[in-house]
């Protein structure tokens, strides 16, 4: 550790156990290991020095952004060094002409979006945690968010990466151009790899022109399935929403108890949709709704979307949470909703469901008693049913949160032995000593 301290500028290495413990976990209940130190990287050179030292001494390294992950991916392992990139906050370049930005890994997602808006542009990926999550973390998990129904997930906005490999070599992938097919798609390989193949330190990102005036619709329903059916109808009609979000009664009630949003007793679900142009067609497609409101100003629209952004922090107030994110084809969204409700009833488990309904990405949040080291057996049993249902309906175990630690128990149900073997072969190629975020993602 003295050798590592000597390789870094003064103050970049923390070893006080009371301090390092605060960097050891993400936003999950997953119990972290005990790190031997934390590196507060402020430059690529700091990352290079850390990984060269780690390779020489075979010390595990757990990369970390803001710690907002929901799958245990940034959880420390015993004896590791946590490599925090939260201080790498420079936007190195923002080019309105080329509609690109080059941002370091610690840039807060919403800060990049605000910088782009000064030039009539936006950074399209919009995870619910955009105000606190980092670009590096978004890339590591291929985060989605509220606007991905129209603009795609983080991978769709990434043109190239700066990555430090396990031995300290710096790799540049991708390009600054819209097109480019030279060589293998290493950019796509690193995105979503959860820090197991290399440490992303910066990215060249595609920006989008700001859309025209947006209309926002909020519809209340007497059943969650009716709300899901309305979401499917909006997509099938070709409305091209830029946002299409669904919340169930449990979620809405937790928000109402916290913020007093005036929830009606009979409301079992809410659908919030936003698109360019008038709201009439989307509102008309909410045929089973008990109440439909449309925004008449930007402030009203922001207030409606603000309700959705409160969903997870409000649910956290109910107890400890196992937050999942299965994704299914949009046409079977109502069926997936029903399967989640059936699993909750069968096992007597509280499940608060929110969804990026426009792309079939559901977040069933399993709520259980605080203070437990992990969810009780009935929660795991209900989760088993939910994941099995998603795969049976042609879906996937994770749409945007990543596998991390929490989904590894189900991984081979989706990947199978051939894919598993390839994953481990790729891991050995990039990280032969298995020091990069060991035990995560694959």
PDB file of N, CA and C in Angstrom, residues 96-184:
ATOM      1  N   UNK A  96     -21.144  21.527 -30.768  1.00  0.00           N
ATOM      2  CA  UNK A  96     -22.479  21.640 -31.366  1.00  0.00           C
ATOM      3  C   UNK A  96     -22.481  21.284 -32.852  1.00  0.00           C
ATOM      4  N   UNK A  97     -21.365  21.578 -33.558  1.00  0.00           N
ATOM      5  CA  UNK A  97     -21.309  21.296 -34.994  1.00  0.00           C
ATOM      6  C   UNK A  97     -21.399  19.798 -35.270  1.00  0.00           C
ATOM      7  N   UNK A  98     -20.667  19.023 -34.498  1.00  0.00           N
ATOM      8  CA  UNK A  98     -20.660  17.571 -34.693  1.00  0.00           C
ATOM      9  C   UNK A  98     -21.687  16.853 -33.824  1.00  0.00           C
ATOM     10  N   UNK A  99     -22.331  17.608 -32.933  1.00  0.00           N
ATOM     11  CA  UNK A  99     -23.332  17.045 -32.017  1.00  0.00           C
ATOM     12  C   UNK A  99     -22.744  15.896 -31.198  1.00  0.00           C
ATOM     13  N   UNK A 100     -21.572  16.170 -30.616  1.00  0.00           N
ATOM     14  CA  UNK A 100     -20.944  15.183 -29.736  1.00  0.00           C
ATOM     15  C   UNK A 100     -20.378  15.891 -28.508  1.00  0.00           C
ATOM     16  N   UNK A 101     -20.169  15.103 -27.458  1.00  0.00           N
ATOM     17  CA  UNK A 101     -19.471  15.570 -26.269  1.00  0.00           C
ATOM     18  C   UNK A 101     -18.473  14.501 -25.860  1.00  0.00           C
ATOM     19  N   UNK A 102     -17.369  14.931 -25.257  1.00  0.00           N
ATOM     20  CA  UNK A 102     -16.402  14.006 -24.665  1.00  0.00           C
ATOM     21  C   UNK A 102     -16.426  14.280 -23.169  1.00  0.00           C
ATOM     22  N   UNK A 103     -16.908  13.299 -22.411  1.00  0.00           N
ATOM     23  CA  UNK A 103     -17.112  13.491 -20.974  1.00  0.00           C
ATOM     24  C   UNK A 103     -16.361  12.434 -20.195  1.00  0.00           C
ATOM     25  N   UNK A 104     -15.783  12.831 -19.063  1.00  0.00           N
ATOM     26  CA  UNK A 104     -15.115  11.882 -18.194  1.00  0.00           C
ATOM     27  C   UNK A 104     -16.130  11.069 -17.402  1.00  0.00           C
ATOM     28  N   UNK A 105     -15.642   9.985 -16.818  1.00  0.00           N
ATOM     29  CA  UNK A 105     -16.535   9.009 -16.209  1.00  0.00           C
ATOM     30  C   UNK A 105     -17.310   9.546 -15.012  1.00  0.00           C
ATOM     31  N   UNK A 106     -16.766  10.528 -14.316  1.00  0.00           N
ATOM     32  CA  UNK A 106     -17.430  11.043 -13.124  1.00  0.00           C
ATOM     33  C   UNK A 106     -18.422  12.157 -13.374  1.00  0.00           C
ATOM     34  N   UNK A 107     -18.625  12.540 -14.618  1.00  0.00           N
ATOM     35  CA  UNK A 107     -19.598  13.594 -14.930  1.00  0.00           C
ATOM     36  C   UNK A 107     -21.005  13.102 -14.575  1.00  0.00           C
ATOM     37  N   UNK A 108     -21.738  13.906 -13.827  1.00  0.00           N
ATOM     38  CA  UNK A 108     -23.131  13.564 -13.500  1.00  0.00           C
ATOM     39  C   UNK A 108     -23.963  13.652 -14.778  1.00  0.00           C
ATOM     40  N   UNK A 109     -24.811  12.666 -14.992  1.00  0.00           N
ATOM     41  CA  UNK A 109     -25.568  12.565 -16.235  1.00  0.00           C
ATOM     42  C   UNK A 109     -26.367  13.832 -16.521  1.00  0.00           C
ATOM     43  N   UNK A 110     -27.064  14.335 -15.533  1.00  0.00           N
ATOM     44  CA  UNK A 110     -27.880  15.536 -15.729  1.00  0.00           C
ATOM     45  C   UNK A 110     -27.030  16.767 -16.021  1.00  0.00           C
ATOM     46  N   UNK A 111     -25.790  16.804 -15.497  1.00  0.00           N
ATOM     47  CA  UNK A 111     -24.905  17.949 -15.767  1.00  0.00           C
ATOM     48  C   UNK A 111     -24.514  17.981 -17.246  1.00  0.00           C
ATOM     49  N   UNK A 112     -24.267  16.814 -17.833  1.00  0.00           N
ATOM     50  CA  UNK A 112     -23.964  16.774 -19.262  1.00  0.00           C
ATOM     51  C   UNK A 112     -25.168  17.226 -20.075  1.00  0.00           C
ATOM     52  N   UNK A 113     -26.351  16.805 -19.680  1.00  0.00           N
ATOM     53  CA  UNK A 113     -27.564  17.216 -20.384  1.00  0.00           C
ATOM     54  C   UNK A 113     -27.742  18.733 -20.308  1.00  0.00           C
ATOM     55  N   UNK A 114     -27.512  19.309 -19.126  1.00  0.00           N
ATOM     56  CA  UNK A 114     -27.643  20.766 -18.979  1.00  0.00           C
ATOM     57  C   UNK A 114     -26.626  21.507 -19.846  1.00  0.00           C
ATOM     58  N   UNK A 115     -25.409  21.000 -19.894  1.00  0.00           N
ATOM     59  CA  UNK A 115     -24.386  21.647 -20.729  1.00  0.00           C
ATOM     60  C   UNK A 115     -24.771  21.590 -22.201  1.00  0.00           C
ATOM     61  N   UNK A 116     -25.336  20.471 -22.632  1.00  0.00           N
ATOM     62  CA  UNK A 116     -25.752  20.341 -24.028  1.00  0.00           C
ATOM     63  C   UNK A 116     -26.908  21.287 -24.352  1.00  0.00           C
ATOM     64  N   UNK A 117     -27.816  21.492 -23.406  1.00  0.00           N
ATOM     65  CA  UNK A 117     -28.989  22.333 -23.659  1.00  0.00           C
ATOM     66  C   UNK A 117     -28.625  23.795 -23.888  1.00  0.00           C
ATOM     67  N   UNK A 118     -27.472  24.198 -23.398  1.00  0.00           N
ATOM     68  CA  UNK A 118     -27.012  25.572 -23.676  1.00  0.00           C
ATOM     69  C   UNK A 118     -26.747  25.784 -25.163  1.00  0.00           C
ATOM     70  N   UNK A 119     -26.632  24.689 -25.922  1.00  0.00           N
ATOM     71  CA  UNK A 119     -26.373  24.760 -27.360  1.00  0.00           C
ATOM     72  C   UNK A 119     -27.548  24.221 -28.180  1.00  0.00           C
ATOM     73  N   UNK A 120     -28.744  24.128 -27.574  1.00  0.00           N
ATOM     74  CA  UNK A 120     -29.902  23.616 -28.287  1.00  0.00           C
ATOM     75  C   UNK A 120     -29.875  22.112 -28.488  1.00  0.00           C
ATOM     76  N   UNK A 121     -29.068  21.411 -27.681  1.00  0.00           N
ATOM     77  CA  UNK A 121     -28.929  19.959 -27.782  1.00  0.00           C
ATOM     78  C   UNK A 121     -29.311  19.314 -26.460  1.00  0.00           C
ATOM     79  N   UNK A 122     -29.336  17.995 -26.421  1.00  0.00           N
ATOM     80  CA  UNK A 122     -29.546  17.278 -25.170  1.00  0.00           C
ATOM     81  C   UNK A 122     -28.775  15.970 -25.214  1.00  0.00           C
ATOM     82  N   UNK A 123     -28.469  15.461 -24.015  1.00  0.00           N
ATOM     83  CA  UNK A 123     -27.941  14.109 -23.889  1.00  0.00           C
ATOM     84  C   UNK A 123     -29.139  13.224 -23.590  1.00  0.00           C
ATOM     85  N   UNK A 124     -29.486  12.336 -24.517  1.00  0.00           N
ATOM     86  CA  UNK A 124     -30.779  11.663 -24.475  1.00  0.00           C
ATOM     87  C   UNK A 124     -30.945  10.658 -23.333  1.00  0.00           C
ATOM     88  N   UNK A 125     -29.961   9.791 -23.015  1.00  0.00           N
ATOM     89  CA  UNK A 125     -30.193   8.835 -21.923  1.00  0.00           C
ATOM     90  C   UNK A 125     -30.582   9.548 -20.625  1.00  0.00           C
ATOM     91  N   UNK A 126     -31.619   9.041 -19.982  1.00  0.00           N
ATOM     92  CA  UNK A 126     -32.228   9.764 -18.861  1.00  0.00           C
ATOM     93  C   UNK A 126     -32.658   8.795 -17.766  1.00  0.00           C
ATOM     94  N   UNK A 127     -31.704   8.094 -17.121  1.00  0.00           N
ATOM     95  CA  UNK A 127     -32.105   7.207 -16.022  1.00  0.00           C
ATOM     96  C   UNK A 127     -32.769   7.995 -14.907  1.00  0.00           C
ATOM     97  N   UNK A 128     -33.598   7.318 -14.132  1.00  0.00           N
ATOM     98  CA  UNK A 128     -34.291   8.010 -13.039  1.00  0.00           C
ATOM     99  C   UNK A 128     -33.311   8.651 -12.068  1.00  0.00           C
ATOM    100  N   UNK A 129     -32.106   8.129 -12.000  1.00  0.00           N
ATOM    101  CA  UNK A 129     -31.067   8.658 -11.112  1.00  0.00           C
ATOM    102  C   UNK A 129     -30.176   9.679 -11.811  1.00  0.00           C
ATOM    103  N   UNK A 130     -30.644  10.272 -12.905  1.00  0.00           N
ATOM    104  CA  UNK A 130     -29.797  11.154 -13.717  1.00  0.00           C
ATOM    105  C   UNK A 130     -29.172  12.288 -12.906  1.00  0.00           C
ATOM    106  N   UNK A 131     -29.853  12.745 -11.872  1.00  0.00           N
ATOM    107  CA  UNK A 131     -29.335  13.848 -11.070  1.00  0.00           C
ATOM    108  C   UNK A 131     -28.195  13.462 -10.152  1.00  0.00           C
ATOM    109  N   UNK A 132     -27.960  12.151  -9.970  1.00  0.00           N
ATOM    110  CA  UNK A 132     -26.902  11.720  -9.053  1.00  0.00           C
ATOM    111  C   UNK A 132     -25.986  10.648  -9.647  1.00  0.00           C
ATOM    112  N   UNK A 133     -26.398   9.990 -10.722  1.00  0.00           N
ATOM    113  CA  UNK A 133     -25.561   8.927 -11.303  1.00  0.00           C
ATOM    114  C   UNK A 133     -24.552   9.513 -12.279  1.00  0.00           C
ATOM    115  N   UNK A 134     -23.493   8.748 -12.572  1.00  0.00           N
ATOM    116  CA  UNK A 134     -22.410   9.242 -13.413  1.00  0.00           C
ATOM    117  C   UNK A 134     -22.425   8.593 -14.795  1.00  0.00           C
ATOM    118  N   UNK A 135     -21.791   9.266 -15.731  1.00  0.00           N
ATOM    119  CA  UNK A 135     -21.670   8.742 -17.093  1.00  0.00           C
ATOM    120  C   UNK A 135     -20.955   7.389 -17.088  1.00  0.00           C
ATOM    121  N   UNK A 136     -19.899   7.253 -16.296  1.00  0.00           N
ATOM    122  CA  UNK A 136     -19.167   5.988 -16.253  1.00  0.00           C
ATOM    123  C   UNK A 136     -20.031   4.845 -15.761  1.00  0.00           C
ATOM    124  N   UNK A 137     -20.812   5.090 -14.716  1.00  0.00           N
ATOM    125  CA  UNK A 137     -21.714   4.066 -14.214  1.00  0.00           C
ATOM    126  C   UNK A 137     -22.800   3.714 -15.210  1.00  0.00           C
ATOM    127  N   UNK A 138     -23.330   4.732 -15.896  1.00  0.00           N
ATOM    128  CA  UNK A 138     -24.335   4.489 -16.941  1.00  0.00           C
ATOM    129  C   UNK A 138     -23.775   3.604 -18.044  1.00  0.00           C
ATOM    130  N   UNK A 139     -22.526   3.882 -18.448  1.00  0.00           N
ATOM    131  CA  UNK A 139     -21.894   3.079 -19.490  1.00  0.00           C
ATOM    132  C   UNK A 139     -21.619   1.660 -19.008  1.00  0.00           C
ATOM    133  N   UNK A 140     -21.170   1.524 -17.774  1.00  0.00           N
ATOM    134  CA  UNK A 140     -20.822   0.209 -17.241  1.00  0.00           C
ATOM    135  C   UNK A 140     -22.021  -0.722 -17.160  1.00  0.00           C
ATOM    136  N   UNK A 141     -23.230  -0.159 -17.001  1.00  0.00           N
ATOM    137  CA  UNK A 141     -24.434  -0.983 -16.910  1.00  0.00           C
ATOM    138  C   UNK A 141     -25.337  -0.849 -18.126  1.00  0.00           C
ATOM    139  N   UNK A 142     -24.929  -0.035 -19.108  1.00  0.00           N
ATOM    140  CA  UNK A 142     -25.783   0.264 -20.263  1.00  0.00           C
ATOM    141  C   UNK A 142     -27.150   0.744 -19.791  1.00  0.00           C
ATOM    142  N   UNK A 143     -27.139   1.787 -18.973  1.00  0.00           N
ATOM    143  CA  UNK A 143     -28.362   2.298 -18.357  1.00  0.00           C
ATOM    144  C   UNK A 143     -29.360   2.767 -19.409  1.00  0.00           C
ATOM    145  N   UNK A 144     -30.614   2.688 -19.057  1.00  0.00           N
ATOM    146  CA  UNK A 144     -31.699   3.128 -19.952  1.00  0.00           C
ATOM    147  C   UNK A 144     -32.301   4.426 -19.455  1.00  0.00           C
ATOM    148  N   UNK A 145     -33.530   4.350 -18.968  1.00  0.00           N
ATOM    149  CA  UNK A 145     -34.151   5.529 -18.411  1.00  0.00           C
ATOM    150  C   UNK A 145     -35.454   5.895 -19.076  1.00  0.00           C
ATOM    151  N   UNK A 146     -35.949   7.075 -18.725  1.00  0.00           N
ATOM    152  CA  UNK A 146     -37.289   7.483 -19.117  1.00  0.00           C
ATOM    153  C   UNK A 146     -37.404   7.774 -20.606  1.00  0.00           C
ATOM    154  N   UNK A 147     -36.351   8.315 -21.228  1.00  0.00           N
ATOM    155  CA  UNK A 147     -36.460   8.706 -22.644  1.00  0.00           C
ATOM    156  C   UNK A 147     -36.015   7.623 -23.613  1.00  0.00           C
ATOM    157  N   UNK A 148     -35.624   6.455 -23.093  1.00  0.00           N
ATOM    158  CA  UNK A 148     -35.033   5.466 -24.008  1.00  0.00           C
ATOM    159  C   UNK A 148     -36.070   4.851 -24.940  1.00  0.00           C
ATOM    160  N   UNK A 149     -37.364   5.005 -24.654  1.00  0.00           N
ATOM    161  CA  UNK A 149     -38.384   4.490 -25.563  1.00  0.00           C
ATOM    162  C   UNK A 149     -38.238   5.119 -26.949  1.00  0.00           C
ATOM    163  N   UNK A 150     -37.740   6.349 -27.008  1.00  0.00           N
ATOM    164  CA  UNK A 150     -37.557   7.023 -28.301  1.00  0.00           C
ATOM    165  C   UNK A 150     -36.097   7.078 -28.731  1.00  0.00           C
ATOM    166  N   UNK A 151     -35.192   7.289 -27.772  1.00  0.00           N
ATOM    167  CA  UNK A 151     -33.797   7.573 -28.129  1.00  0.00           C
ATOM    168  C   UNK A 151     -32.840   6.409 -27.870  1.00  0.00           C
ATOM    169  N   UNK A 152     -33.333   5.339 -27.275  1.00  0.00           N
ATOM    170  CA  UNK A 152     -32.468   4.201 -27.019  1.00  0.00           C
ATOM    171  C   UNK A 152     -31.743   4.290 -25.689  1.00  0.00           C
ATOM    172  N   UNK A 153     -30.971   3.258 -25.377  1.00  0.00           N
ATOM    173  CA  UNK A 153     -30.241   3.181 -24.115  1.00  0.00           C
ATOM    174  C   UNK A 153     -28.861   3.826 -24.274  1.00  0.00           C
ATOM    175  N   UNK A 154     -28.051   3.760 -23.227  1.00  0.00           N
ATOM    176  CA  UNK A 154     -26.760   4.450 -23.236  1.00  0.00           C
ATOM    177  C   UNK A 154     -25.889   4.017 -24.414  1.00  0.00           C
ATOM    178  N   UNK A 155     -25.884   2.718 -24.732  1.00  0.00           N
ATOM    179  CA  UNK A 155     -25.067   2.225 -25.846  1.00  0.00           C
ATOM    180  C   UNK A 155     -25.391   2.966 -27.152  1.00  0.00           C
ATOM    181  N   UNK A 156     -26.646   3.348 -27.342  1.00  0.00           N
ATOM    182  CA  UNK A 156     -27.054   4.021 -28.576  1.00  0.00           C
ATOM    183  C   UNK A 156     -26.527   5.447 -28.668  1.00  0.00           C
ATOM    184  N   UNK A 157     -26.040   5.979 -27.567  1.00  0.00           N
ATOM    185  CA  UNK A 157     -25.486   7.335 -27.575  1.00  0.00           C
ATOM    186  C   UNK A 157     -23.968   7.360 -27.427  1.00  0.00           C
ATOM    187  N   UNK A 158     -23.339   6.196 -27.395  1.00  0.00           N
ATOM    188  CA  UNK A 158     -21.887   6.129 -27.197  1.00  0.00           C
ATOM    189  C   UNK A 158     -21.183   5.827 -28.513  1.00  0.00           C
ATOM    190  N   UNK A 159     -20.289   6.718 -28.928  1.00  0.00           N
ATOM    191  CA  UNK A 159     -19.516   6.534 -30.153  1.00  0.00           C
ATOM    192  C   UNK A 159     -18.150   5.922 -29.891  1.00  0.00           C
ATOM    193  N   UNK A 160     -17.564   6.231 -28.756  1.00  0.00           N
ATOM    194  CA  UNK A 160     -16.230   5.714 -28.448  1.00  0.00           C
ATOM    195  C   UNK A 160     -15.923   5.854 -26.976  1.00  0.00           C
ATOM    196  N   UNK A 161     -14.900   5.126 -26.533  1.00  0.00           N
ATOM    197  CA  UNK A 161     -14.539   5.102 -25.120  1.00  0.00           C
ATOM    198  C   UNK A 161     -13.034   5.253 -24.932  1.00  0.00           C
ATOM    199  N   UNK A 162     -12.657   5.765 -23.778  1.00  0.00           N
ATOM    200  CA  UNK A 162     -11.292   5.679 -23.270  1.00  0.00           C
ATOM    201  C   UNK A 162     -11.350   4.696 -22.100  1.00  0.00           C
ATOM    202  N   UNK A 163     -10.568   3.623 -22.190  1.00  0.00           N
ATOM    203  CA  UNK A 163     -10.625   2.538 -21.203  1.00  0.00           C
ATOM    204  C   UNK A 163      -9.215   2.208 -20.741  1.00  0.00           C
ATOM    205  N   UNK A 164      -9.051   2.002 -19.439  1.00  0.00           N
ATOM    206  CA  UNK A 164      -7.783   1.519 -18.917  1.00  0.00           C
ATOM    207  C   UNK A 164      -7.940   0.025 -18.645  1.00  0.00           C
ATOM    208  N   UNK A 165      -7.066  -0.766 -19.248  1.00  0.00           N
ATOM    209  CA  UNK A 165      -7.135  -2.218 -19.113  1.00  0.00           C
ATOM    210  C   UNK A 165      -6.508  -2.671 -17.785  1.00  0.00           C
ATOM    211  N   UNK A 166      -6.659  -3.950 -17.486  1.00  0.00           N
ATOM    212  CA  UNK A 166      -6.218  -4.477 -16.197  1.00  0.00           C
ATOM    213  C   UNK A 166      -4.731  -4.253 -15.932  1.00  0.00           C
ATOM    214  N   UNK A 167      -3.901  -4.263 -16.984  1.00  0.00           N
ATOM    215  CA  UNK A 167      -2.457  -4.083 -16.797  1.00  0.00           C
ATOM    216  C   UNK A 167      -2.025  -2.625 -16.866  1.00  0.00           C
ATOM    217  N   UNK A 168      -2.993  -1.701 -16.991  1.00  0.00           N
ATOM    218  CA  UNK A 168      -2.676  -0.279 -17.022  1.00  0.00           C
ATOM    219  C   UNK A 168      -2.548   0.317 -18.406  1.00  0.00           C
ATOM    220  N   UNK A 169      -2.675  -0.489 -19.463  1.00  0.00           N
ATOM    221  CA  UNK A 169      -2.661   0.064 -20.812  1.00  0.00           C
ATOM    222  C   UNK A 169      -3.929   0.891 -21.051  1.00  0.00           C
ATOM    223  N   UNK A 170      -3.770   1.994 -21.801  1.00  0.00           N
ATOM    224  CA  UNK A 170      -4.916   2.836 -22.137  1.00  0.00           C
ATOM    225  C   UNK A 170      -5.376   2.501 -23.549  1.00  0.00           C
ATOM    226  N   UNK A 171      -6.636   2.173 -23.675  1.00  0.00           N
ATOM    227  CA  UNK A 171      -7.232   1.772 -24.942  1.00  0.00           C
ATOM    228  C   UNK A 171      -8.267   2.803 -25.363  1.00  0.00           C
ATOM    229  N   UNK A 172      -8.231   3.204 -26.629  1.00  0.00           N
ATOM    230  CA  UNK A 172      -9.251   4.088 -27.189  1.00  0.00           C
ATOM    231  C   UNK A 172     -10.072   3.296 -28.200  1.00  0.00           C
ATOM    232  N   UNK A 173     -11.372   3.265 -28.013  1.00  0.00           N
ATOM    233  CA  UNK A 173     -12.247   2.512 -28.919  1.00  0.00           C
ATOM    234  C   UNK A 173     -13.160   3.465 -29.676  1.00  0.00           C
ATOM    235  N   UNK A 174     -13.699   2.976 -30.784  1.00  0.00           N
ATOM    236  CA  UNK A 174     -14.728   3.725 -31.497  1.00  0.00           C
ATOM    237  C   UNK A 174     -14.186   4.885 -32.291  1.00  0.00           C
ATOM    238  N   UNK A 175     -14.956   5.963 -32.324  1.00  0.00           N
ATOM    239  CA  UNK A 175     -14.690   7.041 -33.269  1.00  0.00           C
ATOM    240  C   UNK A 175     -15.480   8.283 -32.880  1.00  0.00           C
ATOM    241  N   UNK A 176     -15.311   9.354 -33.667  1.00  0.00           N
ATOM    242  CA  UNK A 176     -16.107  10.574 -33.502  1.00  0.00           C
ATOM    243  C   UNK A 176     -17.156  10.708 -34.605  1.00  0.00           C
ATOM    244  N   UNK A 177     -17.159   9.813 -35.546  1.00  0.00           N
ATOM    245  CA  UNK A 177     -18.058   9.911 -36.686  1.00  0.00           C
ATOM    246  C   UNK A 177     -19.349   9.133 -36.434  1.00  0.00           C
ATOM    247  N   UNK A 178     -20.381   9.468 -37.193  1.00  0.00           N
ATOM    248  CA  UNK A 178     -21.665   8.772 -37.071  1.00  0.00           C
ATOM    249  C   UNK A 178     -21.531   7.331 -37.537  1.00  0.00           C
ATOM    250  N   UNK A 179     -20.765   7.107 -38.612  1.00  0.00           N
ATOM    251  CA  UNK A 179     -20.552   5.764 -39.150  1.00  0.00           C
ATOM    252  C   UNK A 179     -19.137   5.297 -38.847  1.00  0.00           C
ATOM    253  N   UNK A 180     -18.943   3.971 -38.883  1.00  0.00           N
ATOM    254  CA  UNK A 180     -17.613   3.419 -38.677  1.00  0.00           C
ATOM    255  C   UNK A 180     -17.691   1.945 -38.339  1.00  0.00           C
ATOM    256  N   UNK A 181     -17.070   1.108 -39.163  1.00  0.00           N
ATOM    257  CA  UNK A 181     -17.127  -0.340 -38.938  1.00  0.00           C
ATOM    258  C   UNK A 181     -15.742  -0.979 -38.963  1.00  0.00           C
ATOM    259  N   UNK A 182     -14.696  -0.185 -38.702  1.00  0.00           N
ATOM    260  CA  UNK A 182     -13.345  -0.726 -38.685  1.00  0.00           C
ATOM    261  C   UNK A 182     -13.155  -1.632 -37.471  1.00  0.00           C
ATOM    262  N   UNK A 183     -12.819  -2.880 -37.710  1.00  0.00           N
ATOM    263  CA  UNK A 183     -12.537  -3.795 -36.614  1.00  0.00           C
ATOM    264  C   UNK A 183     -13.783  -4.212 -35.843  1.00  0.00           C
ATOM    265  N   UNK A 184     -13.563  -4.960 -34.767  1.00  0.00           N
ATOM    266  CA  UNK A 184     -14.658  -5.400 -33.913  1.00  0.00           C
ATOM    267  C   UNK A 184     -15.224  -4.221 -33.116  1.00  0.00           C
TER     268      UNK A 184
END
